CSV table of C-alpha atoms in Angstrom, one decimal:
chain,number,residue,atom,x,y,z
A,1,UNK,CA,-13.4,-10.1,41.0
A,2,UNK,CA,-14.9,-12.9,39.2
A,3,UNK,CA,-13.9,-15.3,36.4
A,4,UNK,CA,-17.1,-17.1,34.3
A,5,UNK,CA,-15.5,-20.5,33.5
A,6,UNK,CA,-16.8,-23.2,31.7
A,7,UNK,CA,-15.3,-26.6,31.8
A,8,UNK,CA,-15.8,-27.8,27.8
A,9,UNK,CA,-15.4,-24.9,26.0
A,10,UNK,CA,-12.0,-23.8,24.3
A,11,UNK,CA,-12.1,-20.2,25.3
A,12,UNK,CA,-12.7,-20.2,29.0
A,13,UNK,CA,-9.5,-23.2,28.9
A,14,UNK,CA,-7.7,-20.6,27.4
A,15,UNK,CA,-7.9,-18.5,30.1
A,16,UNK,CA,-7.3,-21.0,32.8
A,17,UNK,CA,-4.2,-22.5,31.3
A,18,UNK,CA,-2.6,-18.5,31.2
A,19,UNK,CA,-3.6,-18.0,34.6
A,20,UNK,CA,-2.2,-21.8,36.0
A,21,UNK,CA,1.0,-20.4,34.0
A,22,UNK,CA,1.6,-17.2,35.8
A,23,UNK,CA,0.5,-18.7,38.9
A,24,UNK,CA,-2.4,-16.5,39.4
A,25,UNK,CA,-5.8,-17.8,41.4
A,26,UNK,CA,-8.9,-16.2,41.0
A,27,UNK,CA,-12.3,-16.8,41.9
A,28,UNK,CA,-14.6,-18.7,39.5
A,29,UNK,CA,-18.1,-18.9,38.8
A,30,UNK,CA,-18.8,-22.1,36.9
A,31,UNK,CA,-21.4,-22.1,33.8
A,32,UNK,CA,-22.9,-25.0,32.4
A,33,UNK,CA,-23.2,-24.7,28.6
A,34,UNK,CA,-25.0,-28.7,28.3
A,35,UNK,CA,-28.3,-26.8,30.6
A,36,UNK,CA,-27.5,-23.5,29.0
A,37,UNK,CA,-26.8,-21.5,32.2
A,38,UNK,CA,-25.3,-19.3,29.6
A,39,UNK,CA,-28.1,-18.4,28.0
A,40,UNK,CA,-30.4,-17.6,31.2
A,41,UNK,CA,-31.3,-13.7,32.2
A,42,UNK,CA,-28.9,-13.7,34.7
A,43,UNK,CA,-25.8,-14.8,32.9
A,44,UNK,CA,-27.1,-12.4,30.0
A,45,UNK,CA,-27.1,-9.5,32.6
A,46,UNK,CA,-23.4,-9.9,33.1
A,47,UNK,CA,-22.7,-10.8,29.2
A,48,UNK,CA,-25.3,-10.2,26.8
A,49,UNK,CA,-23.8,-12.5,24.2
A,50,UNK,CA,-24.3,-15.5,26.2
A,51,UNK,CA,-20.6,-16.0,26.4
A,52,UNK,CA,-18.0,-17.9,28.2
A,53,UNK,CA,-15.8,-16.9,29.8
A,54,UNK,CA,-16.2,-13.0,31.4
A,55,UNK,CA,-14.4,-11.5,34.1
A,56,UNK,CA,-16.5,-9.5,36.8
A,57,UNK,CA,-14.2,-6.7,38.4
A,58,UNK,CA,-15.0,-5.3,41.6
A,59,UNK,CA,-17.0,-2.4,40.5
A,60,UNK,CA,-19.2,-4.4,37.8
A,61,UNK,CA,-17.3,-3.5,34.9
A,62,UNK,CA,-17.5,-6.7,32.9
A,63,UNK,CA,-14.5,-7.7,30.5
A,64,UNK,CA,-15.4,-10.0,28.1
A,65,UNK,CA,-13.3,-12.2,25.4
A,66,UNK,CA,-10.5,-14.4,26.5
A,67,UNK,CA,-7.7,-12.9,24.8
A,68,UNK,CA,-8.7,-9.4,26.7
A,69,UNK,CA,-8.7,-11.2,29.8
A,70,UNK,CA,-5.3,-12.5,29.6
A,71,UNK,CA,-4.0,-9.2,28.9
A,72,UNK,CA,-5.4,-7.6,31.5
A,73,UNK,CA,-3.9,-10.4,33.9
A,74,UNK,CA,-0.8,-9.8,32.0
A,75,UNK,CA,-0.6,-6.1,32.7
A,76,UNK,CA,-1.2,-6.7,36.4
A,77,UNK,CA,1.2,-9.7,36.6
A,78,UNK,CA,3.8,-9.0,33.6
A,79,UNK,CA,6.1,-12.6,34.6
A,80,UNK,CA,6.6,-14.3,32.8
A,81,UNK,CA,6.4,-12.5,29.6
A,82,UNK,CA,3.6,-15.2,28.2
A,83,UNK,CA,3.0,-12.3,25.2
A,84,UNK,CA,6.6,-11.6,25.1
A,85,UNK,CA,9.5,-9.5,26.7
A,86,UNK,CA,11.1,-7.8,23.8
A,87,UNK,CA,9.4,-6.5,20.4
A,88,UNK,CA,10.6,-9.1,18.5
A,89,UNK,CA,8.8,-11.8,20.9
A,90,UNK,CA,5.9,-9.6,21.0
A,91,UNK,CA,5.3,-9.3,17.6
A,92,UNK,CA,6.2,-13.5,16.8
A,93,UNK,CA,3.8,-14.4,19.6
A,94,UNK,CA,1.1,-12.0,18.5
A,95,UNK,CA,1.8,-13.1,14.7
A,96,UNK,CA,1.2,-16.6,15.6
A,97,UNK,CA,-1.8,-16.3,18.2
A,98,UNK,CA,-3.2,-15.1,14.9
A,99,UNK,CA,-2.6,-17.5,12.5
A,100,UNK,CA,-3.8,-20.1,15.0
A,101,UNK,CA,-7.1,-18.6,15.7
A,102,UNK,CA,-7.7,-17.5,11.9
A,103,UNK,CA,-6.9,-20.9,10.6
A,104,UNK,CA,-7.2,-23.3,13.4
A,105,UNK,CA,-9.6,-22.4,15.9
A,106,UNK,CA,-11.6,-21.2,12.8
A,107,UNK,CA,-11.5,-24.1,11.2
A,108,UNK,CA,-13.0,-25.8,14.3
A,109,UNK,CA,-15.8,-23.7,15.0
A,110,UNK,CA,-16.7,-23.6,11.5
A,111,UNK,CA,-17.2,-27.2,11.2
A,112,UNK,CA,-18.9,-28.0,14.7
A,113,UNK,CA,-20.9,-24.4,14.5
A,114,UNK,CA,-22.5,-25.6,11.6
A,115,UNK,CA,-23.3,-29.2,11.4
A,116,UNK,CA,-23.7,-29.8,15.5
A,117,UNK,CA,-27.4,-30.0,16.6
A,118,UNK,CA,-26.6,-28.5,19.5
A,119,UNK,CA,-25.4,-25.4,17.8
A,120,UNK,CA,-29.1,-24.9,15.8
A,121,UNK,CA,-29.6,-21.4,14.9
A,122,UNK,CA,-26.6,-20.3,16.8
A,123,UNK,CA,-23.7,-20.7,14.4
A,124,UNK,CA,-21.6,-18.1,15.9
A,125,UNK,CA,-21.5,-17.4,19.6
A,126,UNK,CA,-23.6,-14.4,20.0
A,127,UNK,CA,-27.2,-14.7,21.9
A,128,UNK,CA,-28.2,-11.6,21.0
A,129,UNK,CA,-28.3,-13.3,17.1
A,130,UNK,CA,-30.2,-15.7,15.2
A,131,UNK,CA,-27.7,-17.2,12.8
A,132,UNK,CA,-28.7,-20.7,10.7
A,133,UNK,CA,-25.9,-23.7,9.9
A,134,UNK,CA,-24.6,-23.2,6.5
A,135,UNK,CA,-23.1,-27.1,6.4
A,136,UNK,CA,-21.0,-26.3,3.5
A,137,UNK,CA,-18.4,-24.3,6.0
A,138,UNK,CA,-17.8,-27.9,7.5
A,139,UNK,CA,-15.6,-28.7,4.1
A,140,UNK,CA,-13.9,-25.3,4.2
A,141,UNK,CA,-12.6,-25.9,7.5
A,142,UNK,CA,-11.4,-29.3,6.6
A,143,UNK,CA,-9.6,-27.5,3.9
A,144,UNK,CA,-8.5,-25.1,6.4
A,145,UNK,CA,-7.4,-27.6,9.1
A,146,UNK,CA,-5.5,-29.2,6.7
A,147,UNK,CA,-3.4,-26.3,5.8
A,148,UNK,CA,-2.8,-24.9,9.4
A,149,UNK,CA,-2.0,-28.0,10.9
A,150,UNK,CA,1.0,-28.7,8.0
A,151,UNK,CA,1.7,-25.1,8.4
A,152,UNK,CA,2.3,-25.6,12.2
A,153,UNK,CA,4.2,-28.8,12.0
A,154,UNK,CA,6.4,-27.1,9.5
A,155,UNK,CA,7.0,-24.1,12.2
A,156,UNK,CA,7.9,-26.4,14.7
A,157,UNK,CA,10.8,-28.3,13.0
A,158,UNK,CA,13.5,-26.0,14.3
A,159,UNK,CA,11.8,-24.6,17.4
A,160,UNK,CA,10.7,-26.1,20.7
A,161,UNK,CA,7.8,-23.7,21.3
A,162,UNK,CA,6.0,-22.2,18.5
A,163,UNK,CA,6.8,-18.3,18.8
A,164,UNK,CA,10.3,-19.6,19.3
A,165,UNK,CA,11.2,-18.5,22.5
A,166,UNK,CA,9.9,-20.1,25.8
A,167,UNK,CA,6.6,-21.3,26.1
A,168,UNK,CA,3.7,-18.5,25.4
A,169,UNK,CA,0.5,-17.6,24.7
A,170,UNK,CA,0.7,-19.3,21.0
A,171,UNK,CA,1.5,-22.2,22.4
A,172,UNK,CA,-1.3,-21.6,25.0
A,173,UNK,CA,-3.8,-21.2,21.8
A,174,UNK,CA,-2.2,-23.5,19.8
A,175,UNK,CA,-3.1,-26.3,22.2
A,176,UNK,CA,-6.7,-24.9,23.3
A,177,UNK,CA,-7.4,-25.3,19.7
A,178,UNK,CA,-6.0,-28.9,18.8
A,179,UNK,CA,-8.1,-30.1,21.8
A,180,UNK,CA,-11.2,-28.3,20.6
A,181,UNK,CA,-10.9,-29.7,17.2
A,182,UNK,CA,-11.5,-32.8,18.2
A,183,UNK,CA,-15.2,-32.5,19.2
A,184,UNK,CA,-15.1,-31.3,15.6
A,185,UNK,CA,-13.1,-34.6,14.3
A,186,UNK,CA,-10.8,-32.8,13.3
A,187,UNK,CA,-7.1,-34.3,14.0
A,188,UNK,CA,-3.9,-33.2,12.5
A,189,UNK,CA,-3.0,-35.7,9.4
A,190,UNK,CA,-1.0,-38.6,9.9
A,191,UNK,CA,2.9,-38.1,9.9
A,192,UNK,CA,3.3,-34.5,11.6
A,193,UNK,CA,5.9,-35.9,14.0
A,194,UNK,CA,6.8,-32.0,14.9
A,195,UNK,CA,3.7,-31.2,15.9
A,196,UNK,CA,2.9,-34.3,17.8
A,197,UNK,CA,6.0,-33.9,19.4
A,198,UNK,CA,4.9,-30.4,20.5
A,199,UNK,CA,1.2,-31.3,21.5
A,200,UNK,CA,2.7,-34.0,24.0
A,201,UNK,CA,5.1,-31.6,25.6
A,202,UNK,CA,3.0,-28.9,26.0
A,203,UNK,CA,0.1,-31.2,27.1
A,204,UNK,CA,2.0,-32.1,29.8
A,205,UNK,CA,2.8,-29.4,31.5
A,206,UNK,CA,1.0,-28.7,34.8
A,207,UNK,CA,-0.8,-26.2,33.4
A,208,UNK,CA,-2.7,-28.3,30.6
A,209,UNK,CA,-5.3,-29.8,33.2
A,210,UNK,CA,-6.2,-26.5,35.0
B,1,UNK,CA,13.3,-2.4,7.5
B,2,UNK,CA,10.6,-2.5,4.8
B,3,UNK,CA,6.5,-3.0,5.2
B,4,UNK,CA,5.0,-4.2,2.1
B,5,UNK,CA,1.8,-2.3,1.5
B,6,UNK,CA,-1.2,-1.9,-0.5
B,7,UNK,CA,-3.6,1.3,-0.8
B,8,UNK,CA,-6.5,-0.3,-0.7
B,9,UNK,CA,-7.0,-3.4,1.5
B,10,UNK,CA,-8.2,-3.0,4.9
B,11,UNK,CA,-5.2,-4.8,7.2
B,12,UNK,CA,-2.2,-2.5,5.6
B,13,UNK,CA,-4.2,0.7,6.0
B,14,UNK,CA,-4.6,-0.2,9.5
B,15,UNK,CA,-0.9,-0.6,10.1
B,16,UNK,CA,-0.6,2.7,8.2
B,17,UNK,CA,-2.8,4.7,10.6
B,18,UNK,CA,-1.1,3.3,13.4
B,19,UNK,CA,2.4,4.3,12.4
B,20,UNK,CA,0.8,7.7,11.8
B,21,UNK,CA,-0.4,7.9,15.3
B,22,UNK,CA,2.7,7.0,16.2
B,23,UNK,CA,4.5,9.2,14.3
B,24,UNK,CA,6.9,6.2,12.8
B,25,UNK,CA,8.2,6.8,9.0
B,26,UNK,CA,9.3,3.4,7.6
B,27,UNK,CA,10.5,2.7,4.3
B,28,UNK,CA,7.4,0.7,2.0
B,29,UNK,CA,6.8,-1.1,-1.2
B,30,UNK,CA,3.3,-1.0,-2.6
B,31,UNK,CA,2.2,-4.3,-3.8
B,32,UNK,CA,-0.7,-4.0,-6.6
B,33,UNK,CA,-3.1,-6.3,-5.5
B,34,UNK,CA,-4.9,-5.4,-8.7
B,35,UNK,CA,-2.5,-6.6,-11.0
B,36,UNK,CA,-1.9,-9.7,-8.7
B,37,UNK,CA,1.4,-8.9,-7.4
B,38,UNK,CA,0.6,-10.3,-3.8
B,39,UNK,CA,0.6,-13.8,-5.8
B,40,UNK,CA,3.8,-13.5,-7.4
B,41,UNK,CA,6.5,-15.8,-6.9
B,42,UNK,CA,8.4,-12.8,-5.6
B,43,UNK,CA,5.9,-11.9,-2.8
B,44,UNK,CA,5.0,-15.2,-2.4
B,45,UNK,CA,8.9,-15.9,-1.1
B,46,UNK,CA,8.1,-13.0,2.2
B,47,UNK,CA,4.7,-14.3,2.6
B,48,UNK,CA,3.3,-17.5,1.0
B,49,UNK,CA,-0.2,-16.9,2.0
B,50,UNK,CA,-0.2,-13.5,-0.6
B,51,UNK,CA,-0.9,-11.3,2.2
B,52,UNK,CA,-0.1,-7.6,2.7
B,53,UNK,CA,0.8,-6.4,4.9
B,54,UNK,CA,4.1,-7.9,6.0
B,55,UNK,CA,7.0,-6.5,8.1
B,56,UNK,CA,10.7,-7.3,6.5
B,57,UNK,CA,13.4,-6.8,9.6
B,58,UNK,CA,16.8,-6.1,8.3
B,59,UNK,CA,18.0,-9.5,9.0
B,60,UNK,CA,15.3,-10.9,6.9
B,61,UNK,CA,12.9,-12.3,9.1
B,62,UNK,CA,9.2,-11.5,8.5
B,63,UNK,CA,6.7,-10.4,10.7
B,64,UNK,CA,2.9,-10.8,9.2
B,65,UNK,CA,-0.5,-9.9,10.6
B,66,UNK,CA,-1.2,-6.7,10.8
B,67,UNK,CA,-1.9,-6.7,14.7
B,68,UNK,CA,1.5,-8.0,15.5
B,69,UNK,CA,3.1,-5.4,13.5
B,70,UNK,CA,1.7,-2.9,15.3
B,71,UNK,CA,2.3,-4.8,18.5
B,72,UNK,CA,6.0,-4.9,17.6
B,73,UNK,CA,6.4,-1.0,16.9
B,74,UNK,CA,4.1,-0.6,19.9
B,75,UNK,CA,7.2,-2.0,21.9
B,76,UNK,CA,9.6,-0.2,20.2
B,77,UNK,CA,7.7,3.3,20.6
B,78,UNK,CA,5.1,2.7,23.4
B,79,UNK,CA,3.9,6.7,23.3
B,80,UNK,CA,1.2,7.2,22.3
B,81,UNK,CA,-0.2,4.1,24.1
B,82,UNK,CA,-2.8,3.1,21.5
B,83,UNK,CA,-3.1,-0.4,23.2
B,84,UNK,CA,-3.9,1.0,26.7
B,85,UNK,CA,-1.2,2.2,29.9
B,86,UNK,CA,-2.9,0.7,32.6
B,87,UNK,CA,-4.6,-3.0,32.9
B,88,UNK,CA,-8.0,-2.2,32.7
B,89,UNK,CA,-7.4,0.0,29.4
B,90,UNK,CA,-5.4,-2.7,28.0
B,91,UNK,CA,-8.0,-5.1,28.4
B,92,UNK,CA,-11.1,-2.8,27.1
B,93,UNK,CA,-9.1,-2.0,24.1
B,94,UNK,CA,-8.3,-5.8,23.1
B,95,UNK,CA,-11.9,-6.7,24.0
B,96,UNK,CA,-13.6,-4.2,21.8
B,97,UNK,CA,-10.6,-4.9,19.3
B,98,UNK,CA,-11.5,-8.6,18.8
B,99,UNK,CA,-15.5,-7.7,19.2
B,100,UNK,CA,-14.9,-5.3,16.1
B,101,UNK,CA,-12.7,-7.8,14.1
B,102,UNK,CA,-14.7,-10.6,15.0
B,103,UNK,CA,-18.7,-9.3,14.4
B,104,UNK,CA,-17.9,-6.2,11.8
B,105,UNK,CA,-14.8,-7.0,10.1
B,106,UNK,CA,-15.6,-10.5,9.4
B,107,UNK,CA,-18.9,-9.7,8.6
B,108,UNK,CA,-17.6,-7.7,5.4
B,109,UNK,CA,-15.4,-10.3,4.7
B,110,UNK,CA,-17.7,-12.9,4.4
B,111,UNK,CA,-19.5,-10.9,2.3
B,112,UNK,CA,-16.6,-9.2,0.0
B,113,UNK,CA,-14.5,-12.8,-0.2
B,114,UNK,CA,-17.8,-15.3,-0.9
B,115,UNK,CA,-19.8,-12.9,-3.6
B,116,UNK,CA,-17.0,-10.9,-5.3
B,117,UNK,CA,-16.0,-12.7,-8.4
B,118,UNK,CA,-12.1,-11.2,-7.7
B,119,UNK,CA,-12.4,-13.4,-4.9
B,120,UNK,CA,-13.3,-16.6,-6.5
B,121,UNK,CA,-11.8,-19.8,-4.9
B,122,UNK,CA,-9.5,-17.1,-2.5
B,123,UNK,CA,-12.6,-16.7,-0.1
B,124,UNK,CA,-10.3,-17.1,2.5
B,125,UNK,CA,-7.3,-15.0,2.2
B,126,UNK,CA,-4.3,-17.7,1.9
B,127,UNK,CA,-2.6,-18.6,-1.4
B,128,UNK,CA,-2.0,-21.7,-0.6
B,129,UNK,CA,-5.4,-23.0,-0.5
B,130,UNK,CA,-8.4,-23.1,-2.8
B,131,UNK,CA,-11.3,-21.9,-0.8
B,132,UNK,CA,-14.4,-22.5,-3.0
B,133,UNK,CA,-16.8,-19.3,-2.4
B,134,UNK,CA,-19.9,-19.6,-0.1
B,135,UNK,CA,-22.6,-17.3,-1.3
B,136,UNK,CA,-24.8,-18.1,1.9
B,137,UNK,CA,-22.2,-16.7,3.7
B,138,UNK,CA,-23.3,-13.0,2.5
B,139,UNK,CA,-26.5,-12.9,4.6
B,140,UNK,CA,-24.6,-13.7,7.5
B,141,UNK,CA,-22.7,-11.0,6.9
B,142,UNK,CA,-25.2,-8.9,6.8
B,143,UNK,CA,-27.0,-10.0,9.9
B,144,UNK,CA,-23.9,-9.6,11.6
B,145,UNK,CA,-23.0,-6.5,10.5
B,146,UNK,CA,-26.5,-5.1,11.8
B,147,UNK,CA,-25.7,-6.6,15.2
B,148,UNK,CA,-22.2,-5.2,15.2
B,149,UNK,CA,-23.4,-1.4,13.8
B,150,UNK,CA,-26.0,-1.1,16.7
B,151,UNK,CA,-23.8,-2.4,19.7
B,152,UNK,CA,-20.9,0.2,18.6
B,153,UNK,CA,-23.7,2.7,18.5
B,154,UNK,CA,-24.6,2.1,21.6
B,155,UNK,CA,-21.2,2.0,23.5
B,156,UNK,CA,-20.7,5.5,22.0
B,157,UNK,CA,-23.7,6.7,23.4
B,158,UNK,CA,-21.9,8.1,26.5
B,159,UNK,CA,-18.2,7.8,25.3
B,160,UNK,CA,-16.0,9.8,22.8
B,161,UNK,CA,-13.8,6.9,22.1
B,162,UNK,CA,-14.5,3.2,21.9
B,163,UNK,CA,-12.5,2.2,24.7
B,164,UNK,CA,-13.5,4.7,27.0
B,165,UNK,CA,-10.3,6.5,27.2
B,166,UNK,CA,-8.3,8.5,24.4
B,167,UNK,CA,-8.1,7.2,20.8
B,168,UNK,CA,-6.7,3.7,20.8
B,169,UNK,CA,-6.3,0.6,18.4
B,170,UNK,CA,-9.8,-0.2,19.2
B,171,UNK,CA,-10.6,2.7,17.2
B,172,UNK,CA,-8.4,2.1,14.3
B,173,UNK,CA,-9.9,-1.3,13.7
B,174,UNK,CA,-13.5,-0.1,14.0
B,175,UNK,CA,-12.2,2.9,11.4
B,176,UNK,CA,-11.0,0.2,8.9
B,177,UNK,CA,-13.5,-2.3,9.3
B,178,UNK,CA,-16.1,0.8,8.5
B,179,UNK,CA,-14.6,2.3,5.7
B,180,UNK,CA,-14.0,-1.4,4.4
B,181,UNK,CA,-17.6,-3.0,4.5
B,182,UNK,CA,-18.2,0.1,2.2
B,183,UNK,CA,-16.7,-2.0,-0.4
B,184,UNK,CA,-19.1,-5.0,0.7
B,185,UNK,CA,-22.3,-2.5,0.6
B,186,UNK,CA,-22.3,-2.8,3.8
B,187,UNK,CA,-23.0,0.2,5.8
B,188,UNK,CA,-25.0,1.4,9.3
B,189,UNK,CA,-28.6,1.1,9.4
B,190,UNK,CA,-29.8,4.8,9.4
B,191,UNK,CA,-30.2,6.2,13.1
B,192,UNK,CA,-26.9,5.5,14.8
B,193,UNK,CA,-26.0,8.7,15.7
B,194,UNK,CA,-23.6,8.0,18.1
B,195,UNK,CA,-21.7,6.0,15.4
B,196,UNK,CA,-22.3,8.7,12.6
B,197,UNK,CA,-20.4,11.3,15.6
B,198,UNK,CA,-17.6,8.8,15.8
B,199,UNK,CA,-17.0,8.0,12.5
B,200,UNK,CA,-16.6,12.1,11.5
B,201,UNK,CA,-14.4,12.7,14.3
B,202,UNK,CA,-12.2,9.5,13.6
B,203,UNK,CA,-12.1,10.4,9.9
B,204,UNK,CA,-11.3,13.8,10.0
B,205,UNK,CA,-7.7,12.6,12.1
B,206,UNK,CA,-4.6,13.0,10.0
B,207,UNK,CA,-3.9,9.4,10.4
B,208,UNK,CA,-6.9,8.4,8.8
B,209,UNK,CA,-5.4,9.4,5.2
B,210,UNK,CA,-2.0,7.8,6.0
């Protein structure tokens, strides 16, 4: 078994912190995104979309996206519960992974996809596709980012973690995606003393620098 | 219990054809989306973004997105197991979920939300914001959708389900997201066999009318 990693990028962090939480080490295979390793024949044999990160199982079989990766680690190492232990945690935990990656993490990628050079022709991650900046998306996440990050603060008024249990893979996203928005300049707004509050505590758990 | 549903839109019918699969009754109230009764103050008070569908538990807490609703009966009935039994099922169905909600379902969204004048300054679907319409948005969409149409052709060439195994969630959102870009003219490219096969066998379920 093999774990693609990538140090910069959101997705493969994602991954790292759930597996640092549950205590789990597995090899890893590091990709440089600034030379684009990601985008050479051999790292497009293993994922054609030029992706970060992918897990290589024993017999090939390649699984790819990072939220499918933490499930299968889940499955094989179910404690603790970071998707939840009892169907109402489940479906919280799920409810709010969701909301942060449809208005958050969005948000993010929408503005750096489209107005970073780097990111030419490749607005969304997929190598197999030629996709051109549309700059206007950089105002619509703003708008987004906006919302989400008032909507979170709100959340977290009454409730250490987000899901409102202990600490899980919301939290996990939610954090992966305040990070990431910053290479986008994107910051919560001044004032959100609940969600600054949170991003400190869950920044400083062990897990954060893995 | 009560799920607040619409006939229509995409997200409740998958909830719908999951329950079905299930085999789960559960008392509903249709919203009209036509008339605008997902931006009422009324619905507005279980779900301020105007979003169907939405879970109300008895004690008045309520779930939204339609993947964490079907996560949270998925814990309460786990048979059939349409997210997977074993680890590597559970991760094939979660990747191919998010590659089909990611590439084909937001494909016809882009193009449904930023060229449909219903959708005019909703291109995103949250009531609290004005999201100004993006018309460039449509021929991503459609590059996408291309992309997405010929790599789920292609995984099908030598599978009868998406996921490899039996029927699962992976197929359900693929089901959706194809009946749904219908709306955004968005349909295969001719020749995908394999995906023309899949589509008549997924279709002709009982579930698929739920």
């Amino acid at each position: 078994m093999k774990l693609y990693d990538a140090p910069w990028a959101p997705s493969p962090r994602r991954v790292r912190i759930f597996l640092a939480e549950k205590g789990i080490e597995v090899p890893r295979e590091v990709i440089d995104l600034r030379t684009g390793a990601h985008l050479t024949d051999d790292y497009l044999r293993i994922n054609p979309r030029g992706a970060v990160p992918a897990l290589e199982l024993d017999d090939g079989e390649v699984l790819c996206e990072s939220a499918a990766i933490c499930r299968y680690f889940d499955a094989l190492h179910p404690d603790p519960p970071l998707f939840g232990a009892t169907p109402l945690e489940i479906g919280r935990i799920e409810s709010w992974t969701r909301r942060i990656e449809g208005d958050g993490y969005a948000a993010a990628v929408y503005v750096l996809r489209n107005t970073a050079p780097a990111f030419k022709d490749r607005a969304i991650p997929d190598a197999a596709l030629t996709i051109t900046q549309i700059p206007e998306l950089a105002a619509r996440g703003a708008i987004m980012w906006e919302g989400f990050t008032q909507a979170l603060d709100r959340r977290l008024a009454d409730r250490e973690w987000i899901a409102g249990g202990g600490y899980s893979f919301a939290d996990i996203t939610a954090l992966v995606t305040l990070d990431f928005a910053r290479a986008a300049k994107l910051v919560p707004p001044e004032g959100l003393t609940q969600l600054a509050r949170w991003h400190e505590a869950a920044a400083a758990r062990p897990s954060a620098t893995a």
